[in-house]
Coordinates of C-alpha atoms in Angstrom, one line a residue:
Chain S
X1 CA -8.4 -0.3 -9.3
X2 CA -8.9 3.4 -9.6
X3 CA -8.0 3.7 -13.2
X4 CA -4.6 2.0 -12.9
X5 CA -3.2 -0.7 -15.1
X6 CA 0.0 -2.6 -14.9
X7 CA 1.8 -4.5 -17.6
X8 CA 2.7 -7.2 -17.9
X9 CA 0.6 -8.9 -15.2
X10 CA 3.0 -11.9 -15.1
X11 CA 6.5 -12.3 -16.2
X12 CA 9.2 -15.0 -15.9
X13 CA 12.7 -14.0 -16.8
X14 CA 16.3 -15.2 -16.3
X15 CA 18.9 -13.8 -14.1
X16 CA 20.9 -11.0 -15.7
X17 CA 18.2 -9.9 -18.2
X18 CA 16.7 -6.4 -18.2
X19 CA 13.0 -6.1 -17.3
X20 CA 10.7 -3.1 -17.5
X21 CA 7.3 -2.9 -15.8
X22 CA 4.8 -0.3 -16.8
X23 CA 2.2 1.5 -14.7
X24 CA -0.4 3.5 -16.5
X25 CA -3.1 5.7 -14.9
X26 CA -6.0 7.6 -16.2
X27 CA -6.7 9.7 -13.1
X28 CA -4.2 12.5 -13.9
X29 CA -2.7 12.1 -10.3
X30 CA 0.5 13.8 -9.6
X31 CA 2.1 11.1 -7.4
X32 CA 3.0 7.6 -8.5
X33 CA 4.8 4.9 -6.5
X34 CA 6.3 1.5 -7.1
X35 CA 6.2 -1.1 -4.3
X36 CA 7.2 -4.7 -3.9
X37 CA 5.4 -7.1 -1.7
X38 CA 7.1 -10.1 -0.2
X39 CA 6.0 -12.6 2.4
X40 CA 7.0 -11.4 5.9
X41 CA 7.8 -7.9 4.7
X42 CA 4.6 -6.2 3.7
X43 CA 4.7 -3.5 1.1
X44 CA 8.1 -1.7 0.7
X45 CA 8.6 1.4 -1.4
X46 CA 11.1 1.1 -4.3
X47 CA 10.8 4.5 -6.0
X48 CA 8.2 7.2 -6.3
X49 CA 7.5 10.2 -8.5
X50 CA 6.1 13.6 -7.6
X51 CA 5.7 14.8 -11.1
X52 CA 6.9 14.4 -14.7
X53 CA 10.6 13.7 -14.6
X54 CA 10.6 14.1 -10.8
X55 CA 11.5 10.9 -9.0
X56 CA 13.2 9.8 -5.8
X57 CA 14.3 6.7 -4.1
X58 CA 12.4 4.6 -1.6
X59 CA 13.7 2.2 1.0
X60 CA 14.6 -0.7 -1.3
X61 CA 15.8 1.1 -4.5
X62 CA 19.1 -0.8 -5.1
X63 CA 18.9 -2.6 -8.5
X64 CA 15.9 -0.6 -9.7
X65 CA 15.5 2.6 -11.8
X66 CA 12.4 4.5 -12.8
X67 CA 11.3 7.0 -15.4
X68 CA 8.3 9.2 -15.8
X69 CA 8.2 11.1 -19.1
X70 CA 4.4 11.6 -19.0
X71 CA 1.9 12.1 -16.2
X72 CA 0.1 8.9 -16.9
X73 CA 3.1 6.5 -17.2
X74 CA 5.6 5.4 -14.6
X75 CA 8.2 2.7 -15.6
X76 CA 10.2 0.5 -13.3
X77 CA 13.3 -1.1 -14.8
X78 CA 15.4 -3.9 -13.4
X79 CA 18.7 -3.4 -15.3
X80 CA 20.0 -6.9 -14.6
X81 CA 17.4 -9.0 -12.8
X82 CA 18.4 -11.2 -9.8
X83 CA 16.5 -13.9 -8.1
X84 CA 16.1 -11.7 -5.0
X85 CA 13.9 -9.5 -7.2
X86 CA 11.3 -12.2 -7.6
X87 CA 8.3 -10.5 -6.1
X88 CA 4.9 -9.0 -6.7
X89 CA 5.2 -5.4 -7.8
X90 CA 2.5 -2.9 -7.2
X91 CA 2.0 0.6 -8.6
X92 CA 0.1 3.2 -6.6
X93 CA -1.1 6.7 -7.3
X94 CA -2.2 9.6 -5.2
X95 CA -3.5 13.0 -6.1
X96 CA -1.4 14.7 -3.4
X97 CA 1.4 13.5 -1.2
X98 CA 0.8 10.6 1.3
X99 CA 0.3 12.8 4.3
X100 CA -2.7 14.4 2.7
X101 CA -4.2 11.8 0.4
X102 CA -4.5 8.1 0.2
X103 CA -2.8 5.9 -2.3
X104 CA -4.7 3.7 -4.7
X105 CA -3.1 0.5 -6.0
X106 CA -3.0 -1.3 -9.3
X107 CA -3.6 -5.0 -9.7
X108 CA 0.1 -5.9 -9.5
X109 CA 2.7 -7.7 -11.6
X110 CA 4.1 -11.0 -10.5
X111 CA 7.7 -11.3 -11.5
X112 CA 9.7 -14.5 -11.3
X113 CA 13.5 -14.4 -11.9
X114 CA 15.0 -17.8 -12.5
Chain N
X1 CA 11.8 3.5 15.5
X2 CA 9.2 3.3 12.8
X3 CA 7.0 0.3 13.0
X4 CA 3.5 -0.7 12.1
X5 CA 2.5 -4.1 13.3
X6 CA -0.5 -6.2 14.0
X7 CA -1.4 -8.0 17.2
X8 CA -3.0 -11.0 15.4
X9 CA -1.7 -12.6 12.2
X10 CA -5.0 -14.5 11.7
X11 CA -8.6 -14.0 12.7
X12 CA -11.4 -16.4 12.2
X13 CA -15.0 -15.2 12.7
X14 CA -18.5 -16.5 12.0
X15 CA -20.6 -14.8 9.3
X16 CA -22.7 -12.1 10.9
X17 CA -20.3 -11.5 13.8
X18 CA -18.4 -8.3 14.2
X19 CA -14.6 -8.4 13.5
X20 CA -11.9 -6.3 15.1
X21 CA -8.5 -6.0 13.6
X22 CA -5.8 -4.3 15.5
X23 CA -2.6 -2.4 14.6
X24 CA 0.1 -0.9 16.8
X25 CA 2.4 1.9 15.9
X26 CA 5.4 3.2 17.6
X27 CA 6.0 6.7 16.3
X28 CA 4.0 9.5 18.0
X29 CA 4.7 11.7 15.0
X30 CA 2.4 9.6 12.8
X31 CA -0.4 11.8 11.6
X32 CA -2.3 9.8 9.0
X33 CA -3.5 6.2 9.0
X34 CA -5.1 4.0 6.3
X35 CA -6.6 0.6 6.3
X36 CA -6.4 -1.6 3.2
X37 CA -8.0 -4.8 2.3
X38 CA -6.2 -7.2 0.0
X39 CA -7.8 -10.2 -1.6
X40 CA -5.8 -13.1 -3.0
X41 CA -4.1 -12.1 -6.3
X42 CA -5.3 -8.5 -6.2
X43 CA -3.9 -5.2 -5.3
X44 CA -4.6 -3.5 -1.9
X45 CA -8.0 -1.8 -1.8
X46 CA -8.6 1.4 0.3
X47 CA -11.1 0.9 3.0
X48 CA -11.0 3.9 5.3
X49 CA -8.5 6.5 6.6
X50 CA -8.2 8.7 9.7
X51 CA -6.1 11.6 10.7
X52 CA -4.4 12.1 14.0
X53 CA -6.8 14.9 15.0
X54 CA -9.7 12.4 15.1
X55 CA -10.4 9.5 17.4
X56 CA -13.1 7.7 15.3
X57 CA -14.3 7.6 11.8
X58 CA -17.1 5.5 10.3
X59 CA -17.7 4.2 6.9
X60 CA -20.1 1.6 5.4
X61 CA -20.0 -1.3 7.9
X62 CA -16.5 -0.2 9.0
X63 CA -15.2 1.9 11.8
X64 CA -11.7 2.9 12.5
X65 CA -10.6 3.9 16.1
X66 CA -7.4 5.7 16.9
X67 CA -6.0 5.8 20.4
X68 CA -3.1 8.1 20.4
X69 CA -2.3 7.6 24.0
X70 CA -1.4 3.9 23.5
X71 CA -0.5 4.3 19.8
X72 CA -3.2 1.8 18.7
X73 CA -5.4 1.7 15.7
X74 CA -8.3 -0.7 15.1
X75 CA -10.6 -1.6 12.3
X76 CA -14.1 -2.8 13.2
X77 CA -16.2 -4.6 10.6
X78 CA -19.9 -5.0 11.4
X79 CA -21.9 -8.0 10.4
X80 CA -18.9 -9.7 8.7
X81 CA -19.6 -11.4 5.4
X82 CA -17.8 -14.1 3.5
X83 CA -16.7 -11.4 1.0
X84 CA -14.8 -9.7 3.8
X85 CA -12.3 -12.6 3.9
X86 CA -9.0 -11.1 3.0
X87 CA -5.7 -9.7 4.4
X88 CA -6.2 -6.4 6.1
X89 CA -3.3 -4.1 6.9
X90 CA -2.8 -0.7 8.2
X91 CA -0.4 2.0 7.0
X92 CA 0.8 5.1 8.6
X93 CA 2.4 8.3 7.4
X94 CA 4.7 10.2 9.6
X95 CA 4.7 14.0 9.3
X96 CA 8.1 15.0 8.4
X97 CA 9.0 18.7 8.4
X98 CA 11.2 19.6 5.4
X99 CA 8.8 18.3 2.8
X100 CA 10.0 14.7 2.5
X101 CA 6.6 13.2 3.4
X102 CA 6.3 10.6 0.7
X103 CA 6.5 7.5 2.8
X104 CA 3.8 5.3 4.1
X105 CA 4.8 2.5 6.4
X106 CA 2.8 -0.7 6.0
X107 CA 2.0 -3.4 8.5
X108 CA 2.4 -7.0 7.5
X109 CA -1.3 -7.8 7.6
X110 CA -3.9 -9.9 9.4
X111 CA -5.7 -12.7 7.5
X112 CA -9.4 -12.5 8.2
X113 CA -11.4 -15.7 7.5
X114 CA -15.2 -15.6 7.6
X115 CA -16.9 -18.9 8.2
X116 CA -20.4 -19.4 6.8

């Protein structure tokens, strides 16, 4: 998985609780991404980062926030989890932007919101 | 609009046969394409990529063909093996002037099943 770890790998939580997912990379890549994967939708970008403290929204960013205080870590936070956020979350990294470099994915986090 | 899709949601082949997985895209501005393989319970794994200035690119047992005239992308797997069973999906990047080129658009995937 290209030196990418995600934690936790599985989580069950209740509606309304905050949840933070962590992505850690050992590749020193500049770009990091958070995606969610749902049946019938494919991978959809939530947020991405193009450097330390530099982040921007993706296509499904509502209800999510991110932070990147170090090159190696990219955190995804659900401030108040909802059942619609039940999904599998993938982190990805790339050395350069997606028009010049491929993205490599982590193993995923399966999140269930009851 | 932007769309990346697959012609066949499932594909079943015999071990040893060649497999062809197709992908259609609608945006002529797409300039970079990637094929990923995803096994059950795992993250997507990079297989091969191709840029719009190329028509064909080969890897180990895999070939990607790009037909810009009809906006079609295909992945060919030679001598398919049981370990090739997975979901395969394509992704495209659209060259956006102005610097906001972060986004890959992913197809929904084709399930390849290899029968022994």
